[in-house]
Amino acid sequence: HMKVMILAAGYGKRLAPITDTLPKPLIKVGKMSLIDRNINYLVHCGFHEIIINVSHHAEQIINHVNDNFPELNISFSIEDKPLGTGGGVYNALEKIGDNPFLLTNADILHHINLKKLPKDVKAAHLVGINNPNHNPQGDFSIKDNIVKVHEHKNDHTWTGVSIINPAIFKDNQFNKPIFNLWDSVLPNYIKEGVITGEVTKDPWIDVGSHERLKLANSVYNDD
C-alpha cells in the first residue's frame, strides 16, 4: 500500500486573523474542516497509511485528528518551526520509508482521481491544472508527459498533489533544514527530464486566501 503525507505545518498567514488562533487545516468549509475532508477523500481513494506534518498550532491538529479518526493509521511528524514543503518531507523520511508516496497539501479541496496516479515513479509525478485566474503565470508545462519549466510563462499550475520517490531526498545534500520542494529539490530533475506530469480537469480549489475560502464555502455548502 502506498503511504500518503499531508503537508499541514504552515502558518497560513494569508488567512490571518483566523489562523492566529486556529491552524489552517482546521478551518471549516461548510460543516467540515479542511483536514477532515482531505482524510476522508484519501480513505475513499484507498489510502490508509497517513503521515501528517504539523508545526503551527500542532497540538490542536493532533488532538482533532486523533479524536475524529481513532481507527485510522495516522502518524505525525512534528516540526519545531515549519520546515517548508521540502524540509517537511526530509524530516519525515524515516516514517515515509523507501517507496514512492503520495504528497498532498492540507489546504486544497479536490476530486482528483488519486487511484489512477502512477505507483512507480523514478523521481516525481506532478498533477497540474490549467492555470486558474489566481496564477496566470503558471508553474510548469508538460510535453509528452514530461514536466518542463519555461522562463516567463507556463500553462499549468501545480495542484499540490504529487507522487514522490523519496530517493530524490536521499540522493541530495540539503544544507539547511528549511527548504521547499519546488525550489530546492525538483529543478535538477526537471532539467534532466525525469519528472512526469499530467493535467486534471477534476474539481480543485486551493483554500489559501480569504477570497478562495469564500469560494470553497459556496461550493461545499450542502453537506
mmCIF file of N, CA, C and O in Angstrom, residues 67-169:
data_model
loop_
_atom_site.group_PDB
_atom_site.id
_atom_site.type_symbol
_atom_site.label_atom_id
_atom_site.label_comp_id
_atom_site.label_asym_id
_atom_site.label_seq_id
_atom_site.Cartn_x
_atom_site.Cartn_y
_atom_site.Cartn_z
ATOM 1 N N ASP A 67 -9.027 12.532 17.717
ATOM 2 C CA ASP A 67 -10.420 12.430 18.178
ATOM 3 C C ASP A 67 -11.342 11.986 17.057
ATOM 4 O O ASP A 67 -12.280 11.224 17.285
ATOM 5 N N ASN A 68 -11.102 12.502 15.844
ATOM 6 C CA ASN A 68 -12.037 12.268 14.749
ATOM 7 C C ASN A 68 -11.761 11.003 13.951
ATOM 8 O O ASN A 68 -12.645 10.487 13.283
ATOM 9 N N PHE A 69 -10.503 10.517 14.002
ATOM 10 C CA PHE A 69 -10.139 9.347 13.193
ATOM 11 C C PHE A 69 -9.388 8.313 14.046
ATOM 12 O O PHE A 69 -8.287 7.918 13.690
ATOM 13 N N PRO A 70 -9.995 7.888 15.169
ATOM 14 C CA PRO A 70 -9.252 6.999 16.077
ATOM 15 C C PRO A 70 -8.893 5.660 15.435
ATOM 16 O O PRO A 70 -7.925 5.022 15.839
ATOM 17 N N GLU A 71 -9.649 5.266 14.405
ATOM 18 C CA GLU A 71 -9.447 3.928 13.827
ATOM 19 C C GLU A 71 -8.404 3.918 12.715
ATOM 20 O O GLU A 71 -8.006 2.855 12.239
ATOM 21 N N LEU A 72 -7.947 5.096 12.284
ATOM 22 C CA LEU A 72 -7.030 5.138 11.141
ATOM 23 C C LEU A 72 -5.565 5.079 11.570
ATOM 24 O O LEU A 72 -5.209 5.458 12.682
ATOM 25 N N ASN A 73 -4.723 4.635 10.638
ATOM 26 C CA ASN A 73 -3.282 4.582 10.881
ATOM 27 C C ASN A 73 -2.673 5.931 10.478
ATOM 28 O O ASN A 73 -2.273 6.116 9.340
ATOM 29 N N ILE A 74 -2.655 6.855 11.438
ATOM 30 C CA ILE A 74 -2.145 8.203 11.167
ATOM 31 C C ILE A 74 -0.990 8.496 12.117
ATOM 32 O O ILE A 74 -1.122 8.317 13.324
ATOM 33 N N SER A 75 0.139 8.913 11.557
ATOM 34 C CA SER A 75 1.245 9.339 12.423
ATOM 35 C C SER A 75 1.572 10.796 12.128
ATOM 36 O O SER A 75 1.241 11.326 11.058
ATOM 37 N N PHE A 76 2.230 11.436 13.082
ATOM 38 C CA PHE A 76 2.532 12.866 12.966
ATOM 39 C C PHE A 76 4.031 13.092 12.955
ATOM 40 O O PHE A 76 4.769 12.469 13.706
ATOM 41 N N SER A 77 4.451 13.983 12.066
ATOM 42 C CA SER A 77 5.841 14.414 12.027
ATOM 43 C C SER A 77 5.856 15.840 12.560
ATOM 44 O O SER A 77 5.345 16.758 11.922
ATOM 45 N N ILE A 78 6.414 16.007 13.758
ATOM 46 C CA ILE A 78 6.312 17.294 14.447
ATOM 47 C C ILE A 78 7.546 18.144 14.165
ATOM 48 O O ILE A 78 8.680 17.674 14.282
ATOM 49 N N GLU A 79 7.313 19.381 13.771
ATOM 50 C CA GLU A 79 8.396 20.320 13.444
ATOM 51 C C GLU A 79 8.359 21.480 14.438
ATOM 52 O O GLU A 79 7.303 22.078 14.643
ATOM 53 N N ASP A 80 9.511 21.801 15.026
ATOM 54 C CA ASP A 80 9.567 22.919 15.986
ATOM 55 C C ASP A 80 9.132 24.217 15.334
ATOM 56 O O ASP A 80 8.470 25.046 15.934
ATOM 57 N N LYS A 81 9.557 24.407 14.082
ATOM 58 C CA LYS A 81 9.033 25.509 13.272
ATOM 59 C C LYS A 81 8.837 24.949 11.872
ATOM 60 O O LYS A 81 9.491 23.964 11.502
ATOM 61 N N PRO A 82 7.929 25.523 11.096
ATOM 62 C CA PRO A 82 7.646 24.938 9.775
ATOM 63 C C PRO A 82 8.902 24.850 8.906
ATOM 64 O O PRO A 82 9.639 25.812 8.759
ATOM 65 N N LEU A 83 9.133 23.657 8.348
ATOM 66 C CA LEU A 83 10.367 23.389 7.598
ATOM 67 C C LEU A 83 10.193 23.525 6.089
ATOM 68 O O LEU A 83 11.123 23.263 5.333
ATOM 69 N N GLY A 84 8.992 23.916 5.649
ATOM 70 C CA GLY A 84 8.757 24.040 4.211
ATOM 71 C C GLY A 84 8.357 22.706 3.596
ATOM 72 O O GLY A 84 8.437 21.658 4.229
ATOM 73 N N THR A 85 7.965 22.744 2.332
ATOM 74 C CA THR A 85 7.467 21.523 1.680
ATOM 75 C C THR A 85 8.572 20.496 1.471
ATOM 76 O O THR A 85 8.321 19.301 1.430
ATOM 77 N N GLY A 86 9.807 20.971 1.334
ATOM 78 C CA GLY A 86 10.935 20.044 1.180
ATOM 79 C C GLY A 86 11.456 19.575 2.523
ATOM 80 O O GLY A 86 11.631 18.381 2.774
ATOM 81 N N GLY A 87 11.708 20.535 3.414
ATOM 82 C CA GLY A 87 12.222 20.206 4.737
ATOM 83 C C GLY A 87 11.263 19.331 5.523
ATOM 84 O O GLY A 87 11.676 18.449 6.282
ATOM 85 N N GLY A 88 9.975 19.542 5.309
ATOM 86 C CA GLY A 88 8.969 18.734 5.998
ATOM 87 C C GLY A 88 9.044 17.272 5.587
ATOM 88 O O GLY A 88 8.971 16.368 6.427
ATOM 89 N N VAL A 89 9.197 17.046 4.288
ATOM 90 C CA VAL A 89 9.334 15.666 3.801
ATOM 91 C C VAL A 89 10.648 15.059 4.296
ATOM 92 O O VAL A 89 10.682 13.936 4.792
ATOM 93 N N TYR A 90 11.711 15.822 4.177
ATOM 94 C CA TYR A 90 13.039 15.341 4.576
ATOM 95 C C TYR A 90 13.042 14.902 6.034
ATOM 96 O O TYR A 90 13.577 13.849 6.395
ATOM 97 N N ASN A 91 12.380 15.700 6.864
ATOM 98 C CA ASN A 91 12.289 15.432 8.295
ATOM 99 C C ASN A 91 11.470 14.175 8.600
ATOM 100 O O ASN A 91 11.619 13.565 9.656
ATOM 101 N N ALA A 92 10.601 13.783 7.660
ATOM 102 C CA ALA A 92 9.697 12.649 7.890
ATOM 103 C C ALA A 92 10.138 11.383 7.156
ATOM 104 O O ALA A 92 9.405 10.389 7.124
ATOM 105 N N LEU A 93 11.344 11.396 6.559
ATOM 106 C CA LEU A 93 11.763 10.263 5.711
ATOM 107 C C LEU A 93 11.719 8.918 6.427
ATOM 108 O O LEU A 93 11.389 7.901 5.819
ATOM 109 N N GLU A 94 12.053 8.900 7.722
ATOM 110 C CA GLU A 94 12.009 7.618 8.450
ATOM 111 C C GLU A 94 10.606 7.031 8.456
ATOM 112 O O GLU A 94 10.426 5.824 8.346
ATOM 113 N N LYS A 95 9.606 7.909 8.607
ATOM 114 C CA LYS A 95 8.214 7.448 8.603
ATOM 115 C C LYS A 95 7.771 7.060 7.185
ATOM 116 O O LYS A 95 6.968 6.163 6.994
ATOM 117 N N ILE A 96 8.318 7.763 6.196
ATOM 118 C CA ILE A 96 7.899 7.548 4.807
ATOM 119 C C ILE A 96 8.460 6.238 4.252
ATOM 120 O O ILE A 96 7.781 5.507 3.537
ATOM 121 N N GLY A 97 9.714 5.950 4.563
ATOM 122 C CA GLY A 97 10.331 4.726 4.038
ATOM 123 C C GLY A 97 10.888 4.929 2.636
ATOM 124 O O GLY A 97 11.133 6.060 2.216
ATOM 125 N N ASP A 98 11.054 3.830 1.897
ATOM 126 C CA ASP A 98 11.788 3.878 0.625
ATOM 127 C C ASP A 98 10.921 3.921 -0.620
ATOM 128 O O ASP A 98 11.417 4.137 -1.717
ATOM 129 N N ASN A 99 9.624 3.687 -0.480
ATOM 130 C CA ASN A 99 8.781 3.564 -1.673
ATOM 131 C C ASN A 99 8.126 4.890 -2.038
ATOM 132 O O ASN A 99 7.880 5.732 -1.164
ATOM 133 N N PRO A 100 7.816 5.073 -3.328
ATOM 134 C CA PRO A 100 7.101 6.285 -3.732
ATOM 135 C C PRO A 100 5.822 6.468 -2.905
ATOM 136 O O PRO A 100 5.151 5.495 -2.546
ATOM 137 N N PHE A 101 5.522 7.722 -2.601
ATOM 138 C CA PHE A 101 4.362 8.021 -1.761
ATOM 139 C C PHE A 101 3.607 9.202 -2.365
ATOM 140 O O PHE A 101 4.138 9.952 -3.192
ATOM 141 N N LEU A 102 2.366 9.338 -1.950
ATOM 142 C CA LEU A 102 1.543 10.466 -2.381
ATOM 143 C C LEU A 102 1.791 11.634 -1.439
ATOM 144 O O LEU A 102 1.788 11.459 -0.220
ATOM 145 N N LEU A 103 2.040 12.808 -2.001
ATOM 146 C CA LEU A 103 2.229 14.013 -1.197
ATOM 147 C C LEU A 103 1.112 14.982 -1.552
ATOM 148 O O LEU A 103 0.829 15.209 -2.731
ATOM 149 N N THR A 104 0.449 15.538 -0.537
ATOM 150 C CA THR A 104 -0.664 16.437 -0.811
ATOM 151 C C THR A 104 -0.717 17.558 0.224
ATOM 152 O O THR A 104 -0.275 17.387 1.354
ATOM 153 N N ASN A 105 -1.239 18.691 -0.183
ATOM 154 C CA ASN A 105 -1.391 19.823 0.729
ATOM 155 C C ASN A 105 -2.663 19.656 1.551
ATOM 156 O O ASN A 105 -3.648 19.094 1.077
ATOM 157 N N ALA A 106 -2.654 20.229 2.763
ATOM 158 C CA ALA A 106 -3.845 20.161 3.614
ATOM 159 C C ALA A 106 -4.878 21.211 3.235
ATOM 160 O O ALA A 106 -6.025 21.137 3.649
ATOM 161 N N ASP A 107 -4.467 22.199 2.442
ATOM 162 C CA ASP A 107 -5.367 23.335 2.200
ATOM 163 C C ASP A 107 -5.970 23.320 0.800
ATOM 164 O O ASP A 107 -6.263 24.361 0.230
ATOM 165 N N ILE A 108 -6.147 22.123 0.257
ATOM 166 C CA ILE A 108 -6.821 22.020 -1.043
ATOM 167 C C ILE A 108 -8.057 21.135 -0.897
ATOM 168 O O ILE A 108 -8.121 20.266 -0.022
ATOM 169 N N LEU A 109 -9.033 21.399 -1.745
ATOM 170 C CA LEU A 109 -10.221 20.556 -1.839
ATOM 171 C C LEU A 109 -10.313 20.122 -3.284
ATOM 172 O O LEU A 109 -10.206 20.954 -4.183
ATOM 173 N N HIS A 110 -10.494 18.840 -3.514
ATOM 174 C CA HIS A 110 -10.440 18.383 -4.899
ATOM 175 C C HIS A 110 -11.106 17.020 -5.052
ATOM 176 O O HIS A 110 -11.418 16.352 -4.063
ATOM 177 N N HIS A 111 -11.315 16.640 -6.299
ATOM 178 C CA HIS A 111 -11.781 15.292 -6.625
ATOM 179 C C HIS A 111 -10.844 14.670 -7.653
ATOM 180 O O HIS A 111 -11.287 13.995 -8.578
ATOM 181 N N ILE A 112 -9.555 14.921 -7.504
ATOM 182 C CA ILE A 112 -8.577 14.330 -8.415
ATOM 183 C C ILE A 112 -8.581 12.814 -8.207
ATOM 184 O O ILE A 112 -8.585 12.340 -7.070
ATOM 185 N N ASN A 113 -8.587 12.082 -9.301
ATOM 186 C CA ASN A 113 -8.631 10.619 -9.192
ATOM 187 C C ASN A 113 -7.264 10.081 -8.774
ATOM 188 O O ASN A 113 -6.401 9.811 -9.610
ATOM 189 N N LEU A 114 -7.082 9.909 -7.484
ATOM 190 C CA LEU A 114 -5.775 9.508 -6.945
ATOM 191 C C LEU A 114 -5.444 8.054 -7.258
ATOM 192 O O LEU A 114 -4.280 7.676 -7.290
ATOM 193 N N LYS A 115 -6.481 7.256 -7.494
ATOM 194 C CA LYS A 115 -6.244 5.826 -7.782
ATOM 195 C C LYS A 115 -5.516 5.638 -9.105
ATOM 196 O O LYS A 115 -4.857 4.636 -9.329
ATOM 197 N N LYS A 116 -5.683 6.603 -10.010
ATOM 198 C CA LYS A 116 -5.115 6.471 -11.357
ATOM 199 C C LYS A 116 -3.671 6.945 -11.446
ATOM 200 O O LYS A 116 -3.026 6.795 -12.472
ATOM 201 N N LEU A 117 -3.156 7.562 -10.393
ATOM 202 C CA LEU A 117 -1.796 8.109 -10.467
ATOM 203 C C LEU A 117 -0.782 6.974 -10.514
ATOM 204 O O LEU A 117 -1.022 5.898 -9.950
ATOM 205 N N PRO A 118 0.352 7.195 -11.158
ATOM 206 C CA PRO A 118 1.331 6.101 -11.280
ATOM 207 C C PRO A 118 1.866 5.673 -9.911
ATOM 208 O O PRO A 118 2.055 6.507 -9.029
ATOM 209 N N LYS A 119 2.065 4.376 -9.748
ATOM 210 C CA LYS A 119 2.546 3.851 -8.456
ATOM 211 C C LYS A 119 4.063 3.891 -8.373
ATOM 212 O O LYS A 119 4.630 3.924 -7.290
ATOM 213 N N ASP A 120 4.691 3.866 -9.543
ATOM 214 C CA ASP A 120 6.139 3.732 -9.542
ATOM 215 C C ASP A 120 6.731 4.884 -10.333
ATOM 216 O O ASP A 120 6.537 4.966 -11.537
ATOM 217 N N VAL A 121 7.394 5.807 -9.670
ATOM 218 C CA VAL A 121 7.989 6.939 -10.380
ATOM 219 C C VAL A 121 9.477 6.983 -10.089
ATOM 220 O O VAL A 121 9.918 6.643 -8.995
ATOM 221 N N LYS A 122 10.251 7.416 -11.092
ATOM 222 C CA LYS A 122 11.696 7.483 -10.915
ATOM 223 C C LYS A 122 12.065 8.631 -9.978
ATOM 224 O O LYS A 122 12.934 8.510 -9.118
ATOM 225 N N ALA A 123 11.402 9.773 -10.163
ATOM 226 C CA ALA A 123 11.704 10.945 -9.337
ATOM 227 C C ALA A 123 10.411 11.503 -8.744
ATOM 228 O O ALA A 123 10.199 11.459 -7.539
ATOM 229 N N ALA A 124 9.545 12.026 -9.610
ATOM 230 C CA ALA A 124 8.271 12.565 -9.141
ATOM 231 C C ALA A 124 7.286 12.656 -10.296
ATOM 232 O O ALA A 124 7.681 12.697 -11.459
ATOM 233 N N HIS A 125 6.019 12.675 -9.946
ATOM 234 C CA HIS A 125 4.933 12.845 -10.904
ATOM 235 C C HIS A 125 4.032 13.939 -10.343
ATOM 236 O O HIS A 125 3.543 13.822 -9.215
ATOM 237 N N LEU A 126 3.845 15.018 -11.106
ATOM 238 C CA LEU A 126 3.094 16.166 -10.611
ATOM 239 C C LEU A 126 1.736 16.263 -11.301
ATOM 240 O O LEU A 126 1.626 16.042 -12.507
ATOM 241 N N VAL A 127 0.721 16.607 -10.525
ATOM 242 C CA VAL A 127 -0.602 16.833 -11.104
ATOM 243 C C VAL A 127 -0.828 18.335 -11.214
ATOM 244 O O VAL A 127 -0.732 19.067 -10.221
ATOM 245 N N GLY A 128 -1.114 18.781 -12.436
ATOM 246 C CA GLY A 128 -1.379 20.200 -12.677
ATOM 247 C C GLY A 128 -2.810 20.421 -13.129
ATOM 248 O O GLY A 128 -3.526 19.479 -13.464
ATOM 249 N N ILE A 129 -3.209 21.693 -13.106
ATOM 250 C CA ILE A 129 -4.471 22.092 -13.739
ATOM 251 C C ILE A 129 -4.135 23.212 -14.715
ATOM 252 O O ILE A 129 -3.089 23.844 -14.605
ATOM 253 N N ASN A 130 -5.037 23.468 -15.649
ATOM 254 C CA ASN A 130 -4.865 24.644 -16.498
ATOM 255 C C ASN A 130 -4.915 25.875 -15.591
ATOM 256 O O ASN A 130 -5.705 25.912 -14.645
ATOM 257 N N ASN A 131 -4.057 26.864 -15.859
ATOM 258 C CA ASN A 131 -3.892 27.975 -14.911
ATOM 259 C C ASN A 131 -5.219 28.612 -14.506
ATOM 260 O O ASN A 131 -6.005 29.017 -15.359
ATOM 261 N N PRO A 132 -5.445 28.715 -13.193
ATOM 262 C CA PRO A 132 -6.616 29.448 -12.710
ATOM 263 C C PRO A 132 -6.313 30.952 -12.731
ATOM 264 O O PRO A 132 -5.169 31.368 -12.910
ATOM 265 N N ASN A 133 -7.343 31.763 -12.496
ATOM 266 C CA ASN A 133 -7.163 33.223 -12.534
ATOM 267 C C ASN A 133 -6.124 33.696 -11.535
ATOM 268 O O ASN A 133 -5.454 34.694 -11.768
ATOM 269 N N HIS A 134 -6.005 32.983 -10.405
ATOM 270 C CA HIS A 134 -5.097 33.496 -9.368
ATOM 271 C C HIS A 134 -3.637 33.106 -9.607
ATOM 272 O O HIS A 134 -2.761 33.464 -8.836
ATOM 273 N N ASN A 135 -3.365 32.364 -10.679
ATOM 274 C CA ASN A 135 -1.964 32.045 -11.003
ATOM 275 C C ASN A 135 -1.750 32.037 -12.521
ATOM 276 O O ASN A 135 -1.436 31.001 -13.107
ATOM 277 N N PRO A 136 -1.913 33.202 -13.158
ATOM 278 C CA PRO A 136 -1.878 33.232 -14.625
ATOM 279 C C PRO A 136 -0.520 32.866 -15.229
ATOM 280 O O PRO A 136 -0.454 32.430 -16.371
ATOM 281 N N GLN A 137 0.555 33.028 -14.465
ATOM 282 C CA GLN A 137 1.895 32.717 -14.985
ATOM 283 C C GLN A 137 2.168 31.211 -15.015
ATOM 284 O O GLN A 137 3.053 30.747 -15.729
ATOM 285 N N GLY A 138 1.426 30.459 -14.205
ATOM 286 C CA GLY A 138 1.620 29.013 -14.156
ATOM 287 C C GLY A 138 2.895 28.613 -13.439
ATOM 288 O O GLY A 138 3.726 29.450 -13.066
ATOM 289 N N ASP A 139 3.048 27.320 -13.235
ATOM 290 C CA ASP A 139 4.220 26.756 -12.552
ATOM 291 C C ASP A 139 5.058 25.895 -13.486
ATOM 292 O O ASP A 139 6.273 25.866 -13.396
ATOM 293 N N PHE A 140 4.396 25.145 -14.355
ATOM 294 C CA PHE A 140 5.129 24.263 -15.266
ATOM 295 C C PHE A 140 4.307 23.993 -16.514
ATOM 296 O O PHE A 140 3.120 24.294 -16.570
ATOM 297 N N SER A 141 4.971 23.435 -17.509
ATOM 298 C CA SER A 141 4.302 22.994 -18.727
ATOM 299 C C SER A 141 4.577 21.500 -18.879
ATOM 300 O O SER A 141 5.449 20.961 -18.198
ATOM 301 N N ILE A 142 3.845 20.852 -19.747
ATOM 302 C CA ILE A 142 4.033 19.410 -19.942
ATOM 303 C C ILE A 142 4.125 19.127 -21.428
ATOM 304 O O ILE A 142 3.286 19.590 -22.210
ATOM 305 N N LYS A 143 5.173 18.413 -21.806
ATOM 306 C CA LYS A 143 5.276 17.976 -23.200
ATOM 307 C C LYS A 143 5.557 16.479 -23.190
ATOM 308 O O LYS A 143 6.513 16.029 -22.555
ATOM 309 N N ASP A 144 4.709 15.708 -23.881
ATOM 310 C CA ASP A 144 4.863 14.241 -23.898
ATOM 311 C C ASP A 144 4.982 13.682 -22.484
ATOM 312 O O ASP A 144 5.867 12.857 -22.192
ATOM 313 N N ASN A 145 4.125 14.155 -21.603
ATOM 314 C CA ASN A 145 4.066 13.694 -20.197
ATOM 315 C C ASN A 145 5.258 14.101 -19.341
ATOM 316 O O ASN A 145 5.361 13.705 -18.183
ATOM 317 N N ILE A 146 6.198 14.881 -19.917
ATOM 318 C CA ILE A 146 7.379 15.302 -19.149
ATOM 319 C C ILE A 146 7.204 16.763 -18.723
ATOM 320 O O ILE A 146 6.799 17.603 -19.530
ATOM 321 N N VAL A 147 7.528 17.036 -17.463
ATOM 322 C CA VAL A 147 7.398 18.393 -16.933
ATOM 323 C C VAL A 147 8.567 19.262 -17.396
ATOM 324 O O VAL A 147 9.733 18.870 -17.269
ATOM 325 N N LYS A 148 8.227 20.417 -17.937
ATOM 326 C CA LYS A 148 9.222 21.425 -18.335
ATOM 327 C C LYS A 148 8.866 22.722 -17.634
ATOM 328 O O LYS A 148 7.698 22.965 -17.365
ATOM 329 N N VAL A 149 9.855 23.570 -17.397
ATOM 330 C CA VAL A 149 9.553 24.895 -16.863
ATOM 331 C C VAL A 149 10.131 25.942 -17.799
ATOM 332 O O VAL A 149 11.343 25.994 -18.010
ATOM 333 N N HIS A 150 9.245 26.751 -18.392
ATOM 334 C CA HIS A 150 9.691 27.835 -19.266
ATOM 335 C C HIS A 150 9.900 29.088 -18.421
ATOM 336 O O HIS A 150 9.252 29.272 -17.394
ATOM 337 N N GLU A 151 10.786 29.941 -18.900
ATOM 338 C CA GLU A 151 11.212 31.057 -18.058
ATOM 339 C C GLU A 151 10.084 32.031 -17.724
ATOM 340 O O GLU A 151 9.914 32.430 -16.584
ATOM 341 N N HIS A 152 9.283 32.415 -18.708
ATOM 342 C CA HIS A 152 8.348 33.516 -18.452
ATOM 343 C C HIS A 152 6.934 33.059 -18.152
ATOM 344 O O HIS A 152 6.297 33.557 -17.237
ATOM 345 N N LYS A 153 6.423 32.092 -18.930
ATOM 346 C CA LYS A 153 5.043 31.700 -18.710
ATOM 347 C C LYS A 153 4.874 30.211 -18.933
ATOM 348 O O LYS A 153 5.469 29.644 -19.834
ATOM 349 N N ASN A 154 4.070 29.597 -18.070
ATOM 350 C CA ASN A 154 3.789 28.166 -18.196
ATOM 351 C C ASN A 154 2.285 27.931 -18.214
ATOM 352 O O ASN A 154 1.508 28.762 -17.759
ATOM 353 N N ASP A 155 1.892 26.766 -18.754
ATOM 354 C CA ASP A 155 0.468 26.504 -18.989
ATOM 355 C C ASP A 155 -0.278 26.013 -17.757
ATOM 356 O O ASP A 155 -1.481 26.176 -17.656
ATOM 357 N N HIS A 156 0.460 25.363 -16.852
ATOM 358 C CA HIS A 156 -0.229 24.644 -15.782
ATOM 359 C C HIS A 156 0.196 25.094 -14.393
ATOM 360 O O HIS A 156 1.328 25.546 -14.193
ATOM 361 N N THR A 157 -0.733 24.951 -13.478
ATOM 362 C CA THR A 157 -0.495 25.276 -12.071
ATOM 363 C C THR A 157 -0.502 23.978 -11.282
ATOM 364 O O THR A 157 -1.361 23.115 -11.490
ATOM 365 N N TRP A 158 0.461 23.849 -10.386
ATOM 366 C CA TRP A 158 0.586 22.645 -9.550
ATOM 367 C C TRP A 158 -0.593 22.578 -8.583
ATOM 368 O O TRP A 158 -0.912 23.552 -7.910
ATOM 369 N N THR A 159 -1.216 21.442 -8.506
ATOM 370 C CA THR A 159 -2.372 21.291 -7.608
ATOM 371 C C THR A 159 -1.954 21.072 -6.159
ATOM 372 O O THR A 159 -2.783 21.142 -5.251
ATOM 373 N N GLY A 160 -0.679 20.759 -5.933
ATOM 374 C CA GLY A 160 -0.265 20.350 -4.590
ATOM 375 C C GLY A 160 -0.388 18.852 -4.408
ATOM 376 O O GLY A 160 -0.173 18.339 -3.305
ATOM 377 N N VAL A 161 -0.723 18.138 -5.483
ATOM 378 C CA VAL A 161 -0.807 16.675 -5.436
ATOM 379 C C VAL A 161 0.325 16.100 -6.288
ATOM 380 O O VAL A 161 0.479 16.469 -7.445
ATOM 381 N N SER A 162 1.118 15.222 -5.697
ATOM 382 C CA SER A 162 2.256 14.628 -6.409
ATOM 383 C C SER A 162 2.512 13.219 -5.901
ATOM 384 O O SER A 162 2.161 12.893 -4.769
ATOM 385 N N ILE A 163 3.146 12.424 -6.751
ATOM 386 C CA ILE A 163 3.743 11.175 -6.281
ATOM 387 C C ILE A 163 5.247 11.433 -6.229
ATOM 388 O O ILE A 163 5.829 11.914 -7.201
ATOM 389 N N ILE A 164 5.863 11.157 -5.096
ATOM 390 C CA ILE A 164 7.278 11.464 -4.901
ATOM 391 C C ILE A 164 8.051 10.182 -4.599
ATOM 392 O O ILE A 164 7.624 9.381 -3.766
ATOM 393 N N ASN A 165 9.169 10.011 -5.271
ATOM 394 C CA ASN A 165 10.079 8.925 -4.905
ATOM 395 C C ASN A 165 11.049 9.490 -3.863
ATOM 396 O O ASN A 165 11.775 10.442 -4.151
ATOM 397 N N PRO A 166 11.070 8.931 -2.647
ATOM 398 C CA PRO A 166 11.927 9.501 -1.601
ATOM 399 C C PRO A 166 13.411 9.486 -1.962
ATOM 400 O O PRO A 166 14.210 10.190 -1.334
ATOM 401 N N ALA A 167 13.784 8.723 -2.981
ATOM 402 C CA ALA A 167 15.179 8.710 -3.437
ATOM 403 C C ALA A 167 15.672 10.118 -3.769
ATOM 404 O O ALA A 167 16.843 10.427 -3.587
ATOM 405 N N ILE A 168 14.768 11.002 -4.234
ATOM 406 C CA ILE A 168 15.217 12.349 -4.612
ATOM 407 C C ILE A 168 15.641 13.153 -3.385
ATOM 408 O O ILE A 168 16.339 14.144 -3.507
ATOM 409 N N PHE A 169 15.209 12.724 -2.222
ATOM 410 C CA PHE A 169 15.691 13.361 -0.990
ATOM 411 C C PHE A 169 16.963 12.704 -0.501
ATOM 412 O O PHE A 169 17.832 13.339 0.071
#
